[in-house]
XYZ file of C-alpha atoms in Angstrom:
778
model
C 15.761 -18.626 -3.077
C 13.500 -15.753 -3.820
C 11.250 -15.105 -0.755
C 7.418 -14.405 -0.603
C 6.661 -10.722 -0.265
C 3.933 -11.567 2.230
C 3.727 -14.045 4.728
C 1.346 -16.805 3.549
C -1.758 -17.812 5.402
C -4.026 -20.453 4.599
C -7.732 -19.439 6.675
C -8.217 -22.986 7.546
C -5.873 -26.045 8.083
C -8.884 -28.154 10.178
C -9.264 -31.666 8.963
C -14.025 -31.306 9.596
C -13.762 -28.475 7.598
C -13.141 -31.554 3.787
C -16.128 -32.983 6.195
C -18.395 -30.306 6.267
C -17.639 -29.062 2.938
C -18.190 -32.890 1.162
C -21.444 -32.555 3.087
C -22.384 -29.217 2.333
C -21.749 -30.102 -1.330
C -24.173 -32.658 -1.848
C -27.032 -30.719 -0.338
C -26.536 -28.319 -3.087
C -24.751 -30.154 -5.933
C -21.774 -28.210 -5.547
C -18.025 -28.989 -6.180
C -16.431 -29.685 -2.748
C -13.949 -26.544 -3.576
C -16.696 -24.299 -3.886
C -18.760 -25.765 -0.255
C -15.171 -25.380 1.326
C -14.582 -21.979 -0.181
C -18.315 -20.848 1.606
C -17.684 -22.298 4.265
C -13.902 -20.370 5.268
C -16.560 -17.434 4.716
C -18.708 -18.205 7.841
C -21.235 -19.681 5.324
C -22.436 -23.413 7.117
C -25.881 -24.038 6.577
C -27.860 -24.488 3.854
C -29.769 -21.456 3.932
C -27.236 -19.429 4.094
C -25.762 -21.406 0.925
C -28.742 -20.442 -1.088
C -29.135 -16.984 -0.240
C -25.399 -16.562 -1.091
C -25.784 -18.354 -3.935
C -28.779 -17.118 -5.740
C -28.659 -12.997 -4.265
C -30.848 -11.885 -7.068
C -33.424 -13.632 -5.749
C -33.572 -12.235 -2.566
C -35.202 -9.730 -1.216
C -34.188 -5.844 -0.771
C -34.765 -4.481 3.060
C -37.232 -2.206 3.862
C -36.040 1.459 3.345
C -38.266 2.927 5.827
C -36.245 0.948 9.065
C -33.388 3.173 8.178
C -33.078 6.348 10.547
C -34.733 9.445 9.594
C -35.972 8.041 6.328
C -39.754 8.898 6.901
C -38.182 12.378 8.392
C -36.326 12.938 4.997
C -39.181 11.789 2.201
C -41.480 13.570 4.428
C -39.136 17.366 4.007
C -38.326 15.944 0.090
C -41.985 15.713 -0.516
C -42.817 18.736 0.628
C -40.294 21.005 -1.021
C -41.450 19.439 -4.103
C -45.292 20.333 -3.781
C -43.800 23.740 -2.518
C -41.908 24.393 -5.803
C -38.648 25.215 -3.845
C -35.310 24.905 -5.331
C -33.467 20.940 -4.328
C -29.866 20.723 -5.089
C -27.800 17.390 -4.261
C -24.454 18.107 -2.620
C -22.601 15.163 -3.847
C -18.908 13.753 -3.817
C -16.178 14.139 -6.507
C -15.712 10.054 -6.173
C -17.220 7.157 -8.336
C -19.344 6.583 -5.177
C -20.416 10.270 -5.122
C -20.961 10.845 -8.806
C -23.219 7.623 -8.735
C -25.168 8.474 -5.842
C -25.392 12.153 -7.048
C -27.055 10.807 -9.967
C -29.723 8.662 -8.275
C -31.029 11.083 -6.637
C -30.978 13.337 -9.085
C -33.017 11.436 -11.590
C -35.215 9.929 -8.627
C -35.961 13.951 -7.865
C -36.473 14.422 -11.136
C -38.659 11.513 -12.217
C -41.317 12.564 -9.516
C -41.288 16.178 -10.257
C -39.029 18.467 -8.006
C -37.358 21.464 -9.211
C -33.790 20.092 -8.396
C -30.431 21.078 -9.866
C -26.720 19.349 -8.331
C -23.813 20.316 -7.268
C -20.301 17.939 -7.072
C -17.522 19.818 -5.009
C -14.062 20.720 -6.406
C -11.674 18.589 -5.134
C -8.750 21.793 -4.989
C -11.576 24.527 -4.040
C -14.381 23.211 -2.049
C -12.395 20.083 -0.480
C -14.288 16.753 0.456
C -17.371 17.325 1.893
C -19.971 20.325 3.024
C -18.481 23.721 1.886
C -19.593 26.710 3.419
C -18.467 29.454 0.424
C -20.037 26.672 -1.785
C -23.772 26.250 0.207
C -23.849 30.494 0.422
C -23.306 30.297 -3.502
C -26.291 28.040 -3.854
C -28.532 29.321 -1.199
C -28.010 33.314 -2.789
C -28.951 31.275 -6.335
C -32.461 30.190 -4.854
C -31.491 26.273 -3.227
C -34.354 26.200 -0.083
C -33.438 22.501 0.589
C -30.306 20.695 0.093
C -29.818 16.762 0.022
C -26.432 15.266 0.446
C -24.848 12.232 -1.165
C -22.061 10.772 -0.103
C -21.231 12.660 2.323
C -22.489 15.346 5.312
C -22.522 13.290 8.373
C -19.080 15.063 9.542
C -19.796 18.128 8.280
C -21.290 20.108 11.498
C -19.862 23.289 11.273
C -21.661 24.424 7.571
C -24.796 22.471 7.925
C -25.478 23.733 11.701
C -24.882 27.155 10.070
C -27.355 26.615 7.229
C -30.025 24.385 9.083
C -29.715 28.514 11.351
C -30.343 30.496 8.366
C -33.181 28.654 7.985
C -32.736 26.339 5.180
C -33.296 22.631 5.750
C -30.292 20.079 4.804
C -30.907 16.529 4.719
C -28.279 13.934 5.093
C -27.518 11.033 3.181
C -24.319 9.192 3.929
C -22.731 6.234 5.438
C -19.274 7.418 6.199
C -17.887 6.488 9.981
C -20.192 8.770 12.639
C -18.195 11.244 14.295
C -18.806 11.726 18.112
C -21.088 15.023 17.254
C -22.936 15.066 14.621
C -24.468 18.018 12.390
C -28.324 19.346 13.166
C -29.560 18.355 9.840
C -33.558 18.303 9.507
C -32.839 14.611 8.602
C -29.668 12.184 9.083
C -30.049 8.991 6.766
C -27.283 6.753 7.712
C -27.645 2.844 8.039
C -25.384 2.434 10.868
C -26.544 5.597 13.162
C -26.516 4.949 16.732
C -29.573 2.516 17.641
C -31.065 2.584 14.095
C -32.812 -0.671 13.361
C -31.606 -0.964 9.574
C -30.040 -4.412 9.404
C -27.718 -4.234 7.179
C -24.769 -1.453 7.992
C -22.139 -1.412 4.934
C -24.053 0.464 2.217
C -21.970 2.287 -0.366
C -23.089 6.287 -0.800
C -24.849 5.474 -3.905
C -26.303 2.183 -1.760
C -28.090 4.314 0.591
C -29.409 7.070 -1.869
C -30.790 4.187 -3.404
C -32.422 3.207 -0.692
C -33.869 6.721 0.096
C -35.074 6.665 -4.399
C -36.633 3.571 -3.177
C -38.764 4.976 -0.255
C -39.588 7.625 -2.202
C -40.461 6.145 -5.328
C -42.809 3.253 -2.991
C -40.924 0.778 -5.412
C -37.815 -0.500 -6.318
C -35.974 1.494 -8.974
C -34.248 -1.477 -11.206
C -33.490 1.263 -13.623
C -30.989 2.763 -10.613
C -29.431 -0.555 -10.074
C -26.694 -0.168 -12.422
C -25.383 2.805 -10.944
C -26.149 1.692 -7.393
C -23.909 -1.436 -8.232
C -20.565 1.061 -9.823
C -20.760 3.582 -6.647
C -20.669 0.051 -4.117
C -17.733 -1.898 -6.116
C -16.047 1.458 -6.369
C -16.307 2.158 -3.124
C -14.674 -0.607 -1.983
C -17.614 -1.334 0.864
C -18.526 -5.390 2.115
C -19.938 -7.048 -1.046
C -21.835 -9.348 0.741
C -25.697 -8.872 2.721
C -27.339 -6.222 0.687
C -24.452 -5.404 -1.425
C -24.137 -8.659 -3.116
C -27.661 -8.029 -3.927
C -27.399 -4.751 -5.218
C -24.622 -5.877 -7.331
C -25.479 -8.740 -8.755
C -28.802 -7.398 -9.743
C -26.980 -4.314 -10.957
C -24.411 -5.815 -13.393
C -27.113 -7.732 -15.289
C -28.791 -4.255 -15.593
C -25.179 -2.534 -17.095
C -24.557 -5.409 -19.321
C -27.579 -4.202 -20.847
C -27.767 -0.545 -19.836
C -30.074 1.720 -21.455
C -28.240 4.886 -20.581
C -26.308 6.489 -23.551
C -23.284 7.526 -21.622
C -22.543 3.918 -19.832
C -22.872 2.746 -22.861
C -19.926 5.326 -24.385
C -17.451 4.663 -21.588
C -17.764 0.929 -21.833
C -16.968 1.372 -25.199
C -14.375 3.891 -24.574
C -12.531 2.003 -21.454
C -12.156 -1.305 -24.355
C -14.736 -3.415 -21.936
C -16.630 -6.176 -23.199
C -20.716 -5.127 -22.663
C -22.160 -8.812 -22.797
C -19.743 -9.718 -20.003
C -19.636 -6.799 -17.173
C -18.387 -8.246 -14.150
C -17.430 -6.698 -11.237
C -13.527 -6.325 -12.235
C -14.950 -4.250 -14.832
C -15.856 -2.284 -12.937
C -13.188 -1.577 -10.412
C -10.368 -1.493 -13.217
C -12.635 0.001 -15.889
C -15.467 2.513 -15.152
C -14.930 3.712 -11.585
C -10.961 4.720 -11.947
C -11.886 7.000 -15.270
C -14.754 8.257 -13.066
C -12.544 9.006 -10.468
C -10.213 10.431 -12.905
C -12.185 13.293 -13.395
C -12.355 14.617 -9.829
C -8.471 13.451 -9.312
C -8.142 16.119 -12.288
C -10.523 18.489 -12.708
C -13.811 19.322 -11.394
C -16.245 16.637 -11.871
C -19.683 18.076 -12.597
C -19.833 16.664 -15.927
C -20.031 13.510 -14.303
C -23.162 13.221 -13.139
C -24.360 15.103 -16.650
C -22.531 11.671 -18.277
C -24.611 9.083 -16.329
C -27.704 10.826 -16.793
C -27.443 12.208 -20.198
C -29.709 10.741 -23.072
C -28.117 12.686 -26.085
C -25.845 9.896 -27.621
C -23.919 12.546 -28.774
C -23.342 14.347 -25.830
C -22.304 10.793 -23.947
C -20.169 9.999 -26.558
C -18.244 13.431 -26.255
C -17.831 13.533 -22.781
C -17.033 9.555 -22.153
C -13.979 10.296 -24.950
C -12.978 13.107 -22.571
C -13.275 11.272 -19.413
C -11.389 8.249 -20.853
C -8.570 10.748 -22.226
C -8.425 12.178 -18.674
C -7.955 9.175 -17.509
C -4.984 8.515 -20.232
C -3.445 11.556 -18.714
C -4.041 10.448 -15.394
C -1.848 7.107 -15.699
C 0.878 8.836 -17.628
C 0.679 11.094 -14.711
C 0.987 8.405 -12.120
C 3.755 6.774 -14.181
C 5.670 9.779 -14.850
C 5.176 10.706 -11.082
C 5.842 7.167 -9.264
C 9.275 6.700 -11.466
C 10.905 9.960 -9.985
C 9.582 9.097 -6.437
C 10.953 5.146 -6.625
C 13.888 7.072 -7.733
C 14.140 8.795 -4.204
C 13.004 5.694 -2.326
C 16.178 4.403 -4.099
C 18.227 6.478 -2.434
C 21.046 5.350 0.505
C 19.248 7.536 3.007
C 15.604 6.780 2.221
C 16.831 2.746 2.214
C 17.997 3.027 5.519
C 14.790 4.296 6.445
C 11.884 2.777 7.837
C 8.933 5.036 6.709
C 9.193 7.147 3.463
C 8.958 11.015 2.606
C 9.081 11.642 -0.718
C 8.596 15.685 -2.316
C 8.658 16.780 -5.739
C 7.917 19.910 -7.750
C 4.991 20.503 -10.074
C 3.466 16.992 -9.455
C -0.614 16.779 -9.348
C -1.728 16.338 -6.738
C -4.994 14.604 -7.404
C -2.490 11.529 -8.052
C -0.212 11.650 -5.199
C -2.236 8.325 -3.130
C -2.136 6.185 -5.812
C 1.658 7.206 -6.250
C 2.077 6.418 -2.462
C -0.155 3.101 -2.939
C 2.698 2.199 -5.611
C 5.315 2.741 -3.353
C 4.222 1.074 -0.664
C 3.030 -2.025 -2.791
C 7.362 -1.528 -4.282
C 8.967 -0.632 -1.122
C 6.708 -2.389 2.024
C 6.982 1.108 3.692
C 4.771 3.423 4.738
C 4.471 6.227 2.526
C 3.670 9.996 2.386
C 4.545 11.723 -0.865
C 3.854 15.236 -1.280
C 3.932 17.988 -3.872
C 5.770 21.329 -3.006
C 4.442 24.597 -4.317
C 6.682 27.809 -4.931
C 5.312 29.675 -1.362
C 6.978 26.385 0.871
C 3.875 24.532 0.863
C 3.512 20.706 1.257
C 0.767 19.040 0.437
C -0.066 15.022 -0.730
C -1.426 11.984 0.941
C 0.301 8.923 2.872
C -0.390 5.297 2.387
C 0.584 2.804 4.862
C 0.657 -1.577 5.974
C -1.545 -2.709 8.476
C 1.666 -3.225 10.697
C 2.433 0.591 11.014
C -0.731 3.274 12.177
C 0.409 6.253 9.673
C -2.401 8.478 11.532
C -1.542 7.650 15.056
C 2.333 8.401 14.027
C 1.673 11.943 12.415
C -0.802 13.171 15.394
C 1.639 13.798 18.045
C 3.101 16.638 15.386
C -0.342 17.910 13.982
C 0.661 21.381 15.686
C 3.382 21.341 13.534
C 1.325 20.793 10.516
C -1.015 22.990 8.123
C -4.026 20.370 7.771
C -3.761 16.791 8.553
C -6.802 14.458 8.437
C -6.901 10.204 7.730
C -7.043 6.750 9.141
C -4.682 3.752 10.279
C -4.195 3.409 6.218
C -4.110 6.782 4.431
C -3.934 10.056 5.494
C -3.507 13.464 3.572
C -1.650 16.451 4.798
C -0.418 20.084 4.554
C 2.750 21.217 5.796
C 5.228 24.423 5.407
C 8.725 22.800 4.302
C 10.508 23.985 7.543
C 8.430 21.006 8.962
C 9.790 18.420 6.972
C 12.322 17.221 9.202
C 9.901 17.199 12.286
C 7.691 14.967 9.768
C 10.335 12.453 8.856
C 11.715 12.348 12.749
C 7.922 11.600 13.996
C 7.277 9.095 11.294
C 10.573 6.723 12.407
C 10.158 7.069 15.676
C 6.279 5.516 15.231
C 8.305 2.598 13.492
C 10.247 1.856 16.048
C 7.478 2.685 18.954
C 4.894 0.500 16.980
C 7.995 -1.773 16.435
C 7.414 -1.506 12.562
C 10.556 -4.012 12.122
C 9.318 -7.408 13.213
C 5.322 -6.878 11.977
C 6.781 -5.493 8.465
C 6.086 -8.157 6.429
C 2.034 -7.846 5.168
C 0.136 -11.211 5.336
C -1.805 -12.835 2.113
C -4.288 -15.282 3.252
C -5.082 -18.015 0.691
C -7.989 -20.131 0.746
C -6.370 -23.445 -0.956
C -3.830 -25.366 -2.738
C -4.824 -26.437 -6.273
C -3.515 -28.806 -8.577
C -2.564 -27.326 -12.523
C -4.688 -29.726 -13.950
C -7.631 -28.495 -11.612
C -6.930 -24.921 -12.972
C -9.281 -24.588 -15.913
C -12.246 -22.840 -16.875
C -14.487 -25.259 -15.881
C -13.630 -24.659 -12.254
C -13.218 -21.214 -12.977
C -16.864 -21.096 -13.910
C -17.739 -22.878 -11.041
C -16.065 -20.593 -8.347
C -17.540 -18.025 -10.128
C -20.799 -19.081 -8.227
C -19.227 -17.096 -5.205
C -18.995 -13.532 -7.364
C -19.230 -10.789 -7.056
C -15.797 -10.867 -5.122
C -14.442 -7.337 -3.168
C -14.031 -6.874 0.322
C -15.151 -9.254 3.198
C -16.093 -11.558 0.112
C -12.561 -11.471 -1.627
C -11.487 -13.568 -4.966
C -10.261 -17.284 -3.946
C -6.802 -17.309 -4.191
C -4.591 -20.618 -4.219
C -1.193 -21.899 -4.251
C 0.175 -23.948 -7.310
C 3.199 -25.792 -7.415
C 4.279 -26.998 -10.774
C 7.073 -29.162 -11.300
C 8.771 -26.930 -14.571
C 8.412 -23.696 -15.442
C 8.595 -24.079 -19.351
C 8.465 -20.150 -20.404
C 9.756 -17.220 -18.447
C 10.224 -13.936 -19.646
C 10.177 -10.192 -18.121
C 7.279 -8.349 -20.548
C 6.639 -4.401 -20.728
C 8.687 -1.619 -21.913
C 10.617 -1.764 -18.798
C 10.744 -5.486 -18.380
C 8.928 -4.711 -15.562
C 5.994 -7.431 -15.389
C 6.756 -11.511 -15.704
C 4.711 -13.972 -17.854
C 5.520 -18.007 -16.849
C 4.000 -21.256 -18.163
C 3.424 -23.659 -14.781
C 3.654 -27.006 -16.057
C 2.776 -30.771 -13.934
C 4.053 -32.580 -16.625
C 1.487 -33.384 -18.295
C -0.857 -29.878 -18.285
C 0.537 -26.166 -18.851
C -0.876 -23.111 -17.715
C -0.346 -19.556 -18.272
C 0.570 -16.890 -15.393
C 1.272 -13.320 -15.014
C 2.681 -11.600 -12.627
C 2.528 -7.196 -12.752
C 5.276 -6.060 -11.279
C 7.357 -8.596 -10.556
C 9.736 -9.030 -13.355
C 12.708 -9.167 -11.860
C 12.192 -12.519 -10.190
C 12.527 -13.888 -13.958
C 16.318 -14.820 -13.432
C 15.870 -16.346 -10.106
C 12.828 -18.358 -11.661
C 14.728 -19.391 -14.392
C 17.672 -20.808 -12.446
C 15.460 -23.022 -9.801
C 12.575 -23.800 -11.748
C 11.439 -26.795 -9.803
C 10.791 -24.920 -6.357
C 8.925 -22.290 -7.389
C 5.842 -21.980 -5.231
C 2.870 -19.447 -7.142
C -0.294 -18.291 -5.429
C -2.525 -16.332 -7.608
C -6.099 -16.223 -8.622
C -7.767 -18.532 -11.413
C -8.803 -16.178 -14.180
C -9.695 -16.327 -17.995
C -7.875 -14.590 -21.095
C -9.613 -14.485 -24.541
C -7.251 -13.861 -27.776
C -8.394 -13.801 -31.147
C -11.875 -15.751 -29.978
C -10.234 -18.270 -27.380
C -10.300 -18.853 -23.985
C -7.991 -20.243 -21.493
C -7.223 -20.038 -18.191
C -4.604 -17.843 -16.117
C -3.107 -17.505 -13.029
C -2.982 -13.707 -11.763
C -0.066 -13.919 -9.700
C -0.245 -11.977 -6.476
C 3.145 -13.374 -5.177
C 5.703 -16.139 -5.519
C 8.781 -17.836 -3.728
C 11.094 -20.393 -4.589
C 11.176 -22.739 -2.108
C 14.381 -24.025 -0.567
C 17.033 -22.600 1.687
C 15.370 -19.145 2.853
C 16.344 -16.223 2.623
C 14.649 -13.131 4.456
C 15.591 -9.395 3.801
C 15.112 -7.807 6.831
C 17.652 -4.916 7.147
C 17.176 -2.934 9.880
C 18.302 0.389 11.270
C 16.417 -0.206 14.522
C 17.015 -3.577 16.837
C 14.251 -4.602 19.292
C 13.959 -7.074 22.064
C 11.579 -8.936 19.875
C 13.724 -9.189 17.145
C 15.634 -11.364 19.437
C 12.602 -13.882 20.491
C 12.489 -16.237 18.345
C 14.738 -19.431 19.221
C 17.558 -19.301 16.860
C 21.492 -19.044 16.325
C 22.202 -15.282 16.240
C 25.683 -14.409 14.530
C 27.414 -11.177 15.699
C 30.954 -10.076 13.738
C 31.478 -7.216 16.226
C 31.698 -8.839 19.454
C 30.725 -5.057 20.953
C 27.196 -5.255 19.911
C 26.639 -8.886 21.301
C 28.000 -8.088 24.505
C 25.533 -5.423 24.545
C 22.394 -6.993 23.391
C 23.347 -10.085 25.018
C 20.748 -9.099 27.863
C 17.335 -8.575 25.101
C 17.745 -12.078 24.001
C 14.966 -14.434 24.792
C 15.842 -17.797 26.690
C 15.777 -19.428 23.537
C 18.494 -17.505 21.240
C 21.745 -18.350 20.912
C 24.094 -15.563 20.564
C 27.696 -16.650 18.510
C 30.363 -14.380 17.643
C 31.678 -15.306 14.316
C 35.477 -14.361 14.620
C 35.651 -16.263 18.006
C 38.158 -19.496 17.549
C 35.597 -21.628 19.393
C 32.560 -20.762 17.006
C 31.582 -24.110 14.426
C 29.579 -22.774 11.892
C 29.249 -26.183 10.305
C 27.784 -27.688 13.357
C 24.567 -25.701 13.537
C 22.044 -27.676 12.650
C 19.891 -26.919 9.436
C 16.434 -26.976 11.615
C 17.402 -24.173 13.320
C 17.051 -20.466 11.602
C 20.243 -18.574 11.382
C 19.918 -14.735 12.133
C 22.894 -12.553 10.478
C 22.009 -9.043 13.138
C 25.260 -7.442 11.953
C 27.326 -6.015 9.239
C 30.090 -7.535 8.550
C 33.859 -5.002 7.792
C 34.560 -7.022 4.153
C 32.441 -9.344 2.277
C 34.735 -11.886 3.076
C 34.342 -11.820 6.460
C 30.344 -12.167 4.822
C 31.321 -14.977 2.464
C 33.428 -17.126 4.641
C 30.073 -17.624 7.032
C 27.978 -18.410 4.643
C 30.243 -21.247 2.789
C 30.391 -22.818 6.352
C 27.095 -22.844 7.113
C 24.138 -25.603 6.393
C 21.466 -23.315 6.884
C 17.794 -23.962 6.049
C 16.749 -20.495 6.987
C 18.687 -17.670 6.947
C 17.470 -13.816 8.410
C 19.428 -10.646 7.506
C 19.230 -7.831 10.121
C 22.496 -6.469 8.688
C 22.319 -3.535 11.510
C 24.721 -0.762 11.336
C 24.886 1.736 13.641
C 26.777 4.222 11.661
C 26.468 4.120 8.407
C 30.306 4.649 6.049
C 28.253 4.206 2.962
C 26.374 7.530 3.708
C 29.227 9.175 5.003
C 31.782 8.286 2.296
C 35.431 8.464 2.039
C 37.181 11.921 2.853
C 38.637 13.960 0.418
C 41.552 14.430 -0.441
C 40.986 18.350 0.233
C 39.704 17.212 3.417
C 42.938 15.585 4.473
C 44.903 18.593 3.286
C 43.069 20.310 5.244
C 43.168 18.360 8.606
C 47.040 18.102 8.290
C 47.189 21.702 8.052
C 45.362 22.226 11.449
C 47.827 19.552 12.781
C 50.339 21.612 12.114
C 49.010 25.024 13.248
C 47.624 23.361 16.682
C 49.522 21.733 18.943
C 48.740 19.512 22.298
C 44.635 18.935 21.260
C 42.733 16.681 23.477
C 41.177 15.037 21.167
C 39.239 12.955 23.933
C 37.393 15.834 24.824
C 38.142 18.240 22.050
C 36.710 16.326 19.146
C 33.590 18.107 18.698
C 34.970 21.503 18.553
C 37.654 20.465 15.729
C 34.793 18.433 13.843
C 33.167 22.000 14.106
C 35.805 24.177 12.716
C 37.107 21.190 10.286
C 33.071 21.064 9.122
C 33.780 17.274 9.044
C 31.224 14.769 10.433
C 33.097 13.269 13.760
C 33.069 9.703 12.783
C 34.703 10.864 9.847
C 37.131 12.864 12.139
C 37.958 9.987 14.130
C 38.861 8.055 11.104
C 41.405 10.763 9.417
C 43.242 11.105 12.311
C 43.294 6.908 13.142
C 45.115 7.365 9.134
C 47.708 9.823 10.047
C 48.181 7.834 13.526
C 49.050 4.990 11.193
C 51.220 6.563 8.470
C 53.134 8.930 11.340
C 51.542 12.137 10.236
C 50.329 12.497 13.687
C 51.310 10.886 17.022
C 48.896 11.114 19.721
C 50.134 10.324 23.576
C 47.552 9.516 26.623
C 44.551 11.506 24.492
C 46.867 14.309 23.213
C 47.324 15.114 19.379
C 50.167 17.183 17.602
C 51.278 17.033 13.807
C 54.482 15.883 12.908
C 56.819 17.932 11.017
C 58.582 16.667 7.651
C 57.042 13.288 8.513
C 58.413 10.263 6.017
C 56.521 10.273 2.799
C 53.429 7.725 3.188
C 50.476 6.871 0.934
C 47.340 7.152 2.509
C 46.107 4.398 1.151
C 48.102 1.790 2.739
C 47.356 2.751 5.636
C 45.268 -0.404 7.275
C 42.144 1.699 8.341
C 41.780 3.139 4.775
C 42.075 -0.170 3.258
C 39.692 -1.348 5.754
C 37.550 1.209 5.051
C 37.651 1.238 1.282
C 36.267 -2.546 2.105
C 33.536 -1.564 4.679
C 32.586 0.653 1.912
C 31.748 -2.209 -0.881
C 30.643 -4.399 1.673
C 27.512 -1.964 3.178
C 26.267 -1.036 -0.758
C 26.359 -4.866 -1.966
C 24.838 -5.702 1.450
C 22.797 -2.985 3.163
C 22.133 -0.848 -0.212
C 21.089 -3.212 -3.454
C 17.741 -4.426 -3.630
C 16.123 -7.171 -1.717
C 16.120 -9.440 -4.772
C 19.724 -8.414 -5.853
C 20.790 -9.257 -1.976
C 19.132 -12.500 -1.943
C 20.351 -13.789 -5.321
C 24.051 -12.707 -3.978
C 23.764 -14.644 -0.711
C 22.456 -17.796 -2.355
C 25.374 -17.566 -4.804
C 27.649 -17.582 -1.464
C 25.758 -20.121 0.659
C 26.199 -23.448 0.346
C 22.684 -24.223 0.737
C 21.063 -27.398 0.842
C 18.100 -27.699 -1.611
């Protein structure tokens, strides 16, 4: 059995959907599957569907409806008439670079004296920077036009306006409670704005300003607007869908030497560019500029008409992207090794630090770790002055900003939102940060909601996973935020080929079969599942996106796997170091190895939760119904105890909490020197009241309190000490004894093995081990 990494949820399970889909399919001459997907996206009428399917034929909204657009246009035109220097102040990501290029080209076209400035991520930071504005003013700037930033730049913009230098803000980001006192703020979601579509990207807003200035739609700028829109992950619905659809047509035949050179350097098929080509080919290369150096040359790349310069710049950008990829691989490998340490495996959240890590890629590394571990993660670089700076990424069930906000006063800098943060702190504040994250994991009940969800559209038969179906599905493209590519569940009857691929065997290549048809599938970062699939190929279920693969001129369908599972008995890895009442609300059998813990938790259990002590002679595990979910609450002392339970359970669903309050594995086994030190202490100190003086003794001997208790117990069992009414005295000339023969010593050895196997193994390894031990009914 191999459990899915995510919980699979279908968009709709209603019977009426099929009937409605059949009717819509008939009206529009569509495949029923496409009609069903339209309805699931809220597109239910013929008119809505026609507009959605023919986005390139839909009119763009009137830019003059946007807040302050007329005022902005008037101010820009006045600056042009006066011959004033205008500076376009942009941003260093792909949306910012395309926004800057759109505005710069437009202003140049209508005769403006214009230049542009892209802030440096590491020197200027995001948004308006006072020093940068001061330098530009000193150089002659009389009007600033911000693109893809500015709405949160109160302090800088207000100061610039106070000097008599106007700032026109064009932005699309969330609006703060207090807005800057700019000359004009052009924003699609300005309060009480009349603009009908609020989800434009920075490039989309710049494109609307260009349209207003030129008094016509500048089709030659649609390629840039499409790149910025896809890159910034805004909603690919409404006007954005029209911009991207039209922009892709322009992009496939682009007259821009820089884009043509970048497309070639990226190895993309210029004639078949789509939103994926932008999202995974063009945008990452533009983003690499700002991550590793100044991104100023990115605007030159997008706007130059010098073929030689375009090739030179595209080559540099591609090389930077390769460097970025190498840095991510290198840092991610080191970060993952830290994440897999016993200490971090015991935590619900991760704080990973390193030296000489490039700060520009730490957000990507944090995302990689979240994907691989499922845990909210912060990755930071430590500088020589003891300063830590980095980025954090989270999961839906955990508000990372809210977790850190209570300790923001202990940090040097902090900002972000639910899913992502940036922060700077001194190393002395690291324990405070780690503690805050774990505290929030408990208060937000992360353990009960940590498993993310995956939204599925439909089941898909292998015989229908063909190029004809793919062509039909592409009618719903471009795909992206708010219009995701359809995800399907496929259930093969056999898997003729399974193999781990890649230099580190990290990825997985499959061939799915229904007996008559075969379908290739590729699963990135799932290579460890190969053994489980080979063991139970007929029980595999795959969730993925239908795509195509072209090799040596031959195009075939394939599935890009997003998740997979081996069905049958379900083993759910829910290991935790924090038990909450929420974890006992599900009806089922809750098995305990330790009576003391069971008594302590009984009051927390819901009325349908049935606690059982496995060591109780009256407990008959074989009588448990396969229909009842079973939960293993705590960690057994020995693997033999666990195996005995597994072989007796006729289980169908087993959830593993494996709670352990004090980890023996992390504390380890005392050394010979530590035993010797304790022995000398017992001979030199008399009448030690271990009930009341244990903490003092532990501090004196520099031993962990629980480790000291264990060592005293071993000494007592072999006759090295006597304990009467809690008072301990050493025994002079005790009989020779081997500490290894003491029952407590032997038990601890078993506990170490049990914890290493059950608590600190990887999820896939644990599931396979449990399955091997259990008498599961498949």
